């Protein structure tokens, strides 16, 4: 079972402090590290630790990268990662990328992401470098407003999906759940965005149409942290920090597999080939299979989240994409102030500055 260990690290000033020692790192649900802070992150990875501040109580925690074996990146512009991937290979650290590619260019809902054509080009470059299984397309969130209806959302999704064929095997989407986030509602009102809440019937109608679109793509379809059941349309609940995918990509990493508690087996070989692996196991080919414990789910996430445990190392109020629907930013002024603090101390322990 994936339980995070702790260790003692020595800081540059000689102090000894306790640090979490994650095997799987999330970089990051809270901000776009690949787009805005790759220099900082890979410098901290080299140094061996960074500092994370809890957004709810302000408590600082030290994170040691001594045992890190796998990183899940989240980004709307991961192009800067291209120049860093060799460093991960050198350290024996695996990764995949949750790459959000939406099309809200006309409305300006994502004002500081690169042009769509450039993001699609970046997607293809990453898929060519890493393989299509390691670059996951997120059309997330699907946002209904007085300017963007269901038909328009589907047309835009089709154009992106057509462009990405052969460069990914999976599409993850979600329905924008806005009213439960007070700061999001405030930001939307300040931006004069008239949003429409998704109702279950609208979700099902849209899911049915996405399933029809998928007849031309053949992607694996999944929703992120959605309660609604859409199995009848071939749409599963997603696991963004995905234990099965990590095993498929890195089953040769003994330390990572031990951390996850994975058990391996080998199917009996017959005259007609290998027997089928046990139900629920992961077929790794050549008769090999892996069995998961089912005990690694991250209980600290939303109720409908299927992620396994990892350590997120990002910080709220630091993402300069400034998307109007973002739950991780309180406002533009705070984000820009934090970015200025980062620029004054790029090698600091935390994204927003501090001891180095």
GROMACS .gro file of C-alpha atoms in nm:
model
  356
    1UNK     CA    1   0.000   0.000   0.000
    2UNK     CA    2   0.129   0.345  -0.097
    3UNK     CA    3   0.208   0.512   0.236
    4UNK     CA    4   0.437   0.811   0.223
    5UNK     CA    5   0.754   0.782   0.428
    6UNK     CA    6   0.936   1.061   0.605
    7UNK     CA    7   1.303   1.139   0.633
    8UNK     CA    8   1.537   1.396   0.783
    9UNK     CA    9   1.712   1.640   0.551
   10UNK     CA   10   1.987   1.890   0.622
   11UNK     CA   11   1.929   2.242   0.495
   12UNK     CA   12   2.203   2.467   0.355
   13UNK     CA   13   2.220   2.651   0.690
   14UNK     CA   14   2.286   2.323   0.874
   15UNK     CA   15   1.943   2.277   1.028
   16UNK     CA   16   1.785   1.932   1.028
   17UNK     CA   17   1.416   1.915   0.935
   18UNK     CA   18   1.161   1.640   0.879
   19UNK     CA   19   1.043   1.595   0.520
   20UNK     CA   20   0.788   1.388   0.335
   21UNK     CA   21   0.951   1.144   0.094
   22UNK     CA   22   0.697   1.079  -0.186
   23UNK     CA   23   0.749   0.812  -0.448
   24UNK     CA   24   0.484   0.962  -0.679
   25UNK     CA   25   0.474   1.340  -0.729
   26UNK     CA   26   0.192   1.545  -0.880
   27UNK     CA   27   0.315   1.860  -1.056
   28UNK     CA   28   0.056   1.999  -1.021
   29UNK     CA   29  -0.317   2.034  -0.968
   30UNK     CA   30  -0.257   2.373  -0.805
   31UNK     CA   31  -0.058   2.554  -1.073
   32UNK     CA   32   0.102   2.499  -1.413
   33UNK     CA   33   0.457   2.401  -1.320
   34UNK     CA   34   0.558   2.288  -1.673
   35UNK     CA   35   0.447   2.622  -1.825
   36UNK     CA   36   0.574   2.870  -1.564
   37UNK     CA   37   0.809   2.702  -1.315
   38UNK     CA   38   1.006   2.424  -1.490
   39UNK     CA   39   1.342   2.587  -1.410
   40UNK     CA   40   1.249   2.606  -1.043
   41UNK     CA   41   1.117   2.251  -1.028
   42UNK     CA   42   1.410   2.080  -1.198
   43UNK     CA   43   1.653   2.284  -0.989
   44UNK     CA   44   1.477   2.171  -0.672
   45UNK     CA   45   1.474   1.812  -0.802
   46UNK     CA   46   1.851   1.838  -0.843
   47UNK     CA   47   1.898   1.992  -0.497
   48UNK     CA   48   1.677   1.720  -0.354
   49UNK     CA   49   1.395   1.900  -0.177
   50UNK     CA   50   1.142   2.182  -0.195
   51UNK     CA   51   0.887   2.347   0.034
   52UNK     CA   52   0.510   2.322  -0.002
   53UNK     CA   53   0.269   2.551   0.181
   54UNK     CA   54  -0.073   2.417   0.280
   55UNK     CA   55  -0.328   2.656   0.122
   56UNK     CA   56  -0.576   2.607   0.406
   57UNK     CA   57  -0.362   2.660   0.716
   58UNK     CA   58  -0.042   2.817   0.579
   59UNK     CA   59   0.184   2.550   0.731
   60UNK     CA   60   0.508   2.490   0.538
   61UNK     CA   61   0.621   2.132   0.473
   62UNK     CA   62   0.947   2.001   0.333
   63UNK     CA   63   0.933   1.756   0.042
   64UNK     CA   64   1.231   1.529  -0.025
   65UNK     CA   65   1.279   1.386  -0.375
   66UNK     CA   66   1.513   1.113  -0.254
   67UNK     CA   67   1.269   0.832  -0.337
   68UNK     CA   68   1.072   0.992  -0.621
   69UNK     CA   69   1.021   0.743  -0.902
   70UNK     CA   70   0.728   0.887  -1.101
   71UNK     CA   71   0.586   1.232  -1.179
   72UNK     CA   72   0.245   1.319  -1.320
   73UNK     CA   73   0.257   1.659  -1.488
   74UNK     CA   74  -0.053   1.875  -1.540
   75UNK     CA   75  -0.037   2.159  -1.790
   76UNK     CA   76  -0.199   2.378  -2.053
   77UNK     CA   77   0.140   2.458  -2.204
   78UNK     CA   78   0.397   2.186  -2.133
   79UNK     CA   79   0.625   2.288  -2.421
   80UNK     CA   80   0.908   2.386  -2.178
   81UNK     CA   81   0.920   2.023  -2.060
   82UNK     CA   82   1.067   1.916  -2.392
   83UNK     CA   83   1.409   2.045  -2.290
   84UNK     CA   84   1.396   1.871  -1.950
   85UNK     CA   85   1.275   1.520  -2.027
   86UNK     CA   86   1.629   1.387  -2.069
   87UNK     CA   87   1.696   1.481  -1.707
   88UNK     CA   88   1.414   1.256  -1.592
   89UNK     CA   89   1.553   0.972  -1.802
   90UNK     CA   90   1.894   1.023  -1.645
   91UNK     CA   91   1.744   0.996  -1.297
   92UNK     CA   92   1.529   0.696  -1.387
   93UNK     CA   93   1.208   0.885  -1.313
   94UNK     CA   94   0.901   0.801  -1.520
   95UNK     CA   95   0.626   1.042  -1.613
   96UNK     CA   96   0.314   1.114  -1.810
   97UNK     CA   97   0.137   1.441  -1.886
   98UNK     CA   98  -0.222   1.546  -1.829
   99UNK     CA   99  -0.241   1.800  -2.111
  100UNK     CA  100  -0.547   2.028  -2.113
  101UNK     CA  101  -0.631   2.145  -2.464
  102UNK     CA  102  -0.953   2.348  -2.474
  103UNK     CA  103  -1.072   2.598  -2.733
  104UNK     CA  104  -1.202   2.911  -2.564
  105UNK     CA  105  -0.992   3.145  -2.778
  106UNK     CA  106  -1.284   3.346  -2.915
  107UNK     CA  107  -1.429   3.411  -2.568
  108UNK     CA  108  -1.097   3.465  -2.391
  109UNK     CA  109  -1.180   3.233  -2.102
  110UNK     CA  110  -0.814   3.119  -2.097
  111UNK     CA  111  -0.650   3.454  -2.176
  112UNK     CA  112  -0.282   3.363  -2.146
  113UNK     CA  113  -0.254   3.015  -2.295
  114UNK     CA  114  -0.069   2.992  -2.629
  115UNK     CA  115  -0.269   2.984  -2.954
  116UNK     CA  116  -0.452   2.657  -3.015
  117UNK     CA  117  -0.240   2.560  -3.317
  118UNK     CA  118   0.074   2.595  -3.105
  119UNK     CA  119  -0.070   2.383  -2.823
  120UNK     CA  120  -0.160   2.110  -3.070
  121UNK     CA  121   0.192   2.122  -3.213
  122UNK     CA  122   0.335   2.090  -2.860
  123UNK     CA  123   0.107   1.792  -2.798
  124UNK     CA  124   0.238   1.617  -3.107
  125UNK     CA  125   0.600   1.687  -3.016
  126UNK     CA  126   0.554   1.546  -2.668
  127UNK     CA  127   0.375   1.238  -2.801
  128UNK     CA  128   0.657   1.177  -3.048
  129UNK     CA  129   0.911   1.208  -2.767
  130UNK     CA  130   0.729   1.014  -2.494
  131UNK     CA  131   0.476   0.800  -2.682
  132UNK     CA  132   0.100   0.860  -2.713
  133UNK     CA  133   0.018   0.666  -2.395
  134UNK     CA  134   0.211   0.923  -2.190
  135UNK     CA  135   0.026   1.231  -2.318
  136UNK     CA  136  -0.341   1.243  -2.217
  137UNK     CA  137  -0.581   1.490  -2.372
  138UNK     CA  138  -0.803   1.675  -2.127
  139UNK     CA  139  -1.093   1.878  -2.271
  140UNK     CA  140  -1.158   2.013  -1.927
  141UNK     CA  141  -1.379   2.174  -1.819
  142UNK     CA  142  -1.667   2.181  -2.064
  143UNK     CA  143  -1.811   2.522  -1.986
  144UNK     CA  144  -2.160   2.631  -2.090
  145UNK     CA  145  -2.220   3.005  -2.118
  146UNK     CA  146  -2.442   3.245  -2.308
  147UNK     CA  147  -2.166   3.249  -2.572
  148UNK     CA  148  -2.079   2.877  -2.593
  149UNK     CA  149  -2.352   2.616  -2.621
  150UNK     CA  150  -2.335   2.238  -2.644
  151UNK     CA  151  -2.319   2.229  -3.023
  152UNK     CA  152  -2.028   2.473  -3.025
  153UNK     CA  153  -1.844   2.279  -2.754
  154UNK     CA  154  -1.882   1.959  -2.956
  155UNK     CA  155  -1.765   2.120  -3.280
  156UNK     CA  156  -1.454   2.250  -3.109
  157UNK     CA  157  -1.390   1.915  -2.942
  158UNK     CA  158  -1.419   1.745  -3.281
  159UNK     CA  159  -1.159   1.973  -3.438
  160UNK     CA  160  -0.913   1.913  -3.157
  161UNK     CA  161  -0.983   1.539  -3.147
  162UNK     CA  162  -0.928   1.507  -3.520
  163UNK     CA  163  -0.595   1.691  -3.492
  164UNK     CA  164  -0.472   1.467  -3.210
  165UNK     CA  165  -0.552   1.131  -3.369
  166UNK     CA  166  -0.251   0.906  -3.346
  167UNK     CA  167  -0.092   1.122  -3.076
  168UNK     CA  168  -0.296   1.009  -2.775
  169UNK     CA  169  -0.519   0.722  -2.675
  170UNK     CA  170  -0.735   0.893  -2.417
  171UNK     CA  171  -0.976   1.184  -2.372
  172UNK     CA  172  -1.071   1.304  -2.024
  173UNK     CA  173  -1.340   1.566  -1.980
  174UNK     CA  174  -1.550   1.720  -1.705
  175UNK     CA  175  -1.855   1.941  -1.677
  176UNK     CA  176  -1.773   2.277  -1.520
  177UNK     CA  177  -1.909   2.275  -1.165
  178UNK     CA  178  -1.893   2.643  -1.084
  179UNK     CA  179  -2.143   2.749  -0.819
  180UNK     CA  180  -1.978   2.546  -0.541
  181UNK     CA  181  -1.663   2.760  -0.567
  182UNK     CA  182  -1.731   3.108  -0.432
  183UNK     CA  183  -1.407   3.255  -0.567
  184UNK     CA  184  -1.481   3.110  -0.913
  185UNK     CA  185  -1.827   3.266  -0.917
  186UNK     CA  186  -1.674   3.597  -0.810
  187UNK     CA  187  -1.412   3.584  -1.085
  188UNK     CA  188  -1.671   3.490  -1.346
  189UNK     CA  189  -1.895   3.777  -1.241
  190UNK     CA  190  -1.601   4.017  -1.249
  191UNK     CA  191  -1.523   3.896  -1.602
  192UNK     CA  192  -1.890   3.930  -1.699
  193UNK     CA  193  -1.918   3.567  -1.796
  194UNK     CA  194  -2.279   3.446  -1.790
  195UNK     CA  195  -2.235   3.078  -1.713
  196UNK     CA  196  -2.494   2.802  -1.724
  197UNK     CA  197  -2.486   2.519  -1.471
  198UNK     CA  198  -2.489   2.168  -1.610
  199UNK     CA  199  -2.798   1.960  -1.534
  200UNK     CA  200  -2.789   1.578  -1.547
  201UNK     CA  201  -2.995   1.560  -1.867
  202UNK     CA  202  -2.757   1.803  -2.040
  203UNK     CA  203  -2.460   1.600  -1.922
  204UNK     CA  204  -2.609   1.280  -2.063
  205UNK     CA  205  -2.698   1.447  -2.392
  206UNK     CA  206  -2.344   1.580  -2.428
  207UNK     CA  207  -2.187   1.250  -2.325
  208UNK     CA  208  -2.393   1.069  -2.588
  209UNK     CA  209  -2.269   1.308  -2.857
  210UNK     CA  210  -1.907   1.274  -2.740
  211UNK     CA  211  -1.946   0.897  -2.764
  212UNK     CA  212  -2.067   0.939  -3.123
  213UNK     CA  213  -1.768   1.158  -3.202
  214UNK     CA  214  -1.544   0.892  -3.059
  215UNK     CA  215  -1.653   0.649  -3.329
  216UNK     CA  216  -1.411   0.841  -3.555
  217UNK     CA  217  -1.129   0.852  -3.296
  218UNK     CA  218  -1.135   0.535  -3.086
  219UNK     CA  219  -1.009   0.710  -2.774
  220UNK     CA  220  -1.061   0.574  -2.424
  221UNK     CA  221  -1.318   0.812  -2.272
  222UNK     CA  222  -1.337   0.914  -1.907
  223UNK     CA  223  -1.477   1.189  -1.686
  224UNK     CA  224  -1.282   1.360  -1.409
  225UNK     CA  225  -1.438   1.365  -1.061
  226UNK     CA  226  -1.794   1.341  -1.193
  227UNK     CA  227  -2.064   1.164  -0.995
  228UNK     CA  228  -2.287   1.092  -1.295
  229UNK     CA  229  -2.271   0.741  -1.440
  230UNK     CA  230  -2.206   0.734  -1.815
  231UNK     CA  231  -2.104   0.370  -1.866
  232UNK     CA  232  -2.382   0.324  -2.121
  233UNK     CA  233  -2.189   0.560  -2.350
  234UNK     CA  234  -1.857   0.384  -2.295
  235UNK     CA  235  -1.735   0.658  -2.059
  236UNK     CA  236  -1.560   0.559  -1.737
  237UNK     CA  237  -1.468   0.745  -1.420
  238UNK     CA  238  -1.110   0.859  -1.456
  239UNK     CA  239  -0.807   0.808  -1.234
  240UNK     CA  240  -0.587   1.105  -1.321
  241UNK     CA  241  -0.307   0.980  -1.096
  242UNK     CA  242  -0.365   0.640  -1.251
  243UNK     CA  243  -0.227   0.331  -1.083
  244UNK     CA  244  -0.299   0.104  -1.379
  245UNK     CA  245  -0.131   0.339  -1.627
  246UNK     CA  246   0.171   0.382  -1.401
  247UNK     CA  247   0.207   0.005  -1.377
  248UNK     CA  248   0.180  -0.037  -1.754
  249UNK     CA  249   0.442   0.232  -1.812
  250UNK     CA  250   0.684   0.147  -1.531
  251UNK     CA  251   0.632  -0.216  -1.426
  252UNK     CA  252   1.008  -0.274  -1.456
  253UNK     CA  253   1.072  -0.026  -1.172
  254UNK     CA  254   1.095  -0.256  -0.871
  255UNK     CA  255   1.097   0.022  -0.612
  256UNK     CA  256   0.787   0.187  -0.759
  257UNK     CA  257   0.602  -0.143  -0.783
  258UNK     CA  258   0.693  -0.229  -0.425
  259UNK     CA  259   0.559   0.110  -0.316
  260UNK     CA  260   0.229   0.036  -0.490
  261UNK     CA  261   0.210  -0.317  -0.353
  262UNK     CA  262   0.179  -0.470  -0.701
  263UNK     CA  263   0.187  -0.848  -0.729
  264UNK     CA  264   0.305  -1.009  -1.052
  265UNK     CA  265   0.217  -1.342  -1.204
  266UNK     CA  266   0.271  -1.544  -1.520
  267UNK     CA  267  -0.007  -1.720  -1.705
  268UNK     CA  268   0.027  -2.085  -1.798
  269UNK     CA  269   0.156  -2.141  -2.150
  270UNK     CA  270  -0.038  -2.387  -2.367
  271UNK     CA  271  -0.014  -2.513  -2.723
  272UNK     CA  272  -0.239  -2.225  -2.826
  273UNK     CA  273  -0.050  -1.953  -2.642
  274UNK     CA  274  -0.079  -1.815  -2.291
  275UNK     CA  275  -0.393  -1.857  -2.084
  276UNK     CA  276  -0.589  -1.542  -2.010
  277UNK     CA  277  -0.466  -1.357  -1.700
  278UNK     CA  278  -0.697  -1.343  -1.396
  279UNK     CA  279  -0.999  -1.113  -1.416
  280UNK     CA  280  -0.917  -0.762  -1.301
  281UNK     CA  281  -0.543  -0.800  -1.355
  282UNK     CA  282  -0.329  -0.595  -1.593
  283UNK     CA  283  -0.208  -0.787  -1.896
  284UNK     CA  284   0.157  -0.695  -1.955
  285UNK     CA  285   0.210  -0.928  -2.252
  286UNK     CA  286   0.398  -1.256  -2.295
  287UNK     CA  287   0.185  -1.414  -2.026
  288UNK     CA  288   0.289  -1.165  -1.758
  289UNK     CA  289   0.026  -0.984  -1.555
  290UNK     CA  290   0.002  -0.752  -1.255
  291UNK     CA  291  -0.252  -0.750  -0.974
  292UNK     CA  292  -0.331  -0.428  -0.789
  293UNK     CA  293  -0.422  -0.409  -0.421
  294UNK     CA  294  -0.699  -0.153  -0.463
  295UNK     CA  295  -0.579   0.015  -0.141
  296UNK     CA  296  -0.388   0.312  -0.281
  297UNK     CA  297  -0.676   0.554  -0.342
  298UNK     CA  298  -0.613   0.913  -0.231
  299UNK     CA  299  -0.877   0.980   0.035
  300UNK     CA  300  -0.777   1.345   0.053
  301UNK     CA  301  -0.930   1.428  -0.286
  302UNK     CA  302  -1.289   1.497  -0.385
  303UNK     CA  303  -1.538   1.216  -0.322
  304UNK     CA  304  -1.567   1.121  -0.689
  305UNK     CA  305  -1.193   1.141  -0.756
  306UNK     CA  306  -1.032   0.808  -0.842
  307UNK     CA  307  -0.667   0.912  -0.807
  308UNK     CA  308  -0.416   0.713  -0.606
  309UNK     CA  309  -0.197   0.879  -0.345
  310UNK     CA  310   0.070   1.121  -0.457
  311UNK     CA  311   0.223   1.443  -0.325
  312UNK     CA  312   0.123   1.760  -0.502
  313UNK     CA  313   0.401   2.018  -0.487
  314UNK     CA  314   0.231   2.319  -0.646
  315UNK     CA  315   0.097   2.638  -0.490
  316UNK     CA  316  -0.234   2.816  -0.529
  317UNK     CA  317  -0.236   3.172  -0.666
  318UNK     CA  318   0.063   3.120  -0.894
  319UNK     CA  319  -0.081   3.017  -1.234
  320UNK     CA  320  -0.046   3.297  -1.488
  321UNK     CA  321  -0.284   3.146  -1.741
  322UNK     CA  322  -0.552   3.331  -1.537
  323UNK     CA  323  -0.840   3.121  -1.668
  324UNK     CA  324  -1.173   3.271  -1.566
  325UNK     CA  325  -1.304   2.943  -1.421
  326UNK     CA  326  -0.992   2.860  -1.214
  327UNK     CA  327  -1.051   2.749  -0.854
  328UNK     CA  328  -0.679   2.775  -0.765
  329UNK     CA  329  -0.643   3.152  -0.811
  330UNK     CA  330  -0.806   3.410  -0.585
  331UNK     CA  331  -0.745   3.691  -0.831
  332UNK     CA  332  -0.507   3.839  -1.087
  333UNK     CA  333  -0.338   4.081  -0.844
  334UNK     CA  334  -0.241   3.802  -0.604
  335UNK     CA  335  -0.108   3.584  -0.885
  336UNK     CA  336   0.107   3.861  -1.030
  337UNK     CA  337   0.243   3.952  -0.687
  338UNK     CA  338   0.341   3.590  -0.624
  339UNK     CA  339   0.505   3.569  -0.965
  340UNK     CA  340   0.709   3.879  -0.892
  341UNK     CA  341   0.820   3.716  -0.566
  342UNK     CA  342   0.923   3.409  -0.763
  343UNK     CA  343   1.126   3.616  -1.010
  344UNK     CA  344   1.316   3.779  -0.723
  345UNK     CA  345   1.418   3.439  -0.589
  346UNK     CA  346   1.398   3.178  -0.863
  347UNK     CA  347   1.608   2.921  -0.675
  348UNK     CA  348   1.413   2.948  -0.350
  349UNK     CA  349   1.275   2.649  -0.164
  350UNK     CA  350   0.918   2.732  -0.264
  351UNK     CA  351   0.763   2.867  -0.582
  352UNK     CA  352   0.679   3.198  -0.418
  353UNK     CA  353   1.019   3.253  -0.257
  354UNK     CA  354   1.178   3.186   0.079
  355UNK     CA  355   1.501   3.034   0.196
  356UNK     CA  356   1.724   2.884  -0.071
   0.00000   0.00000   0.00000
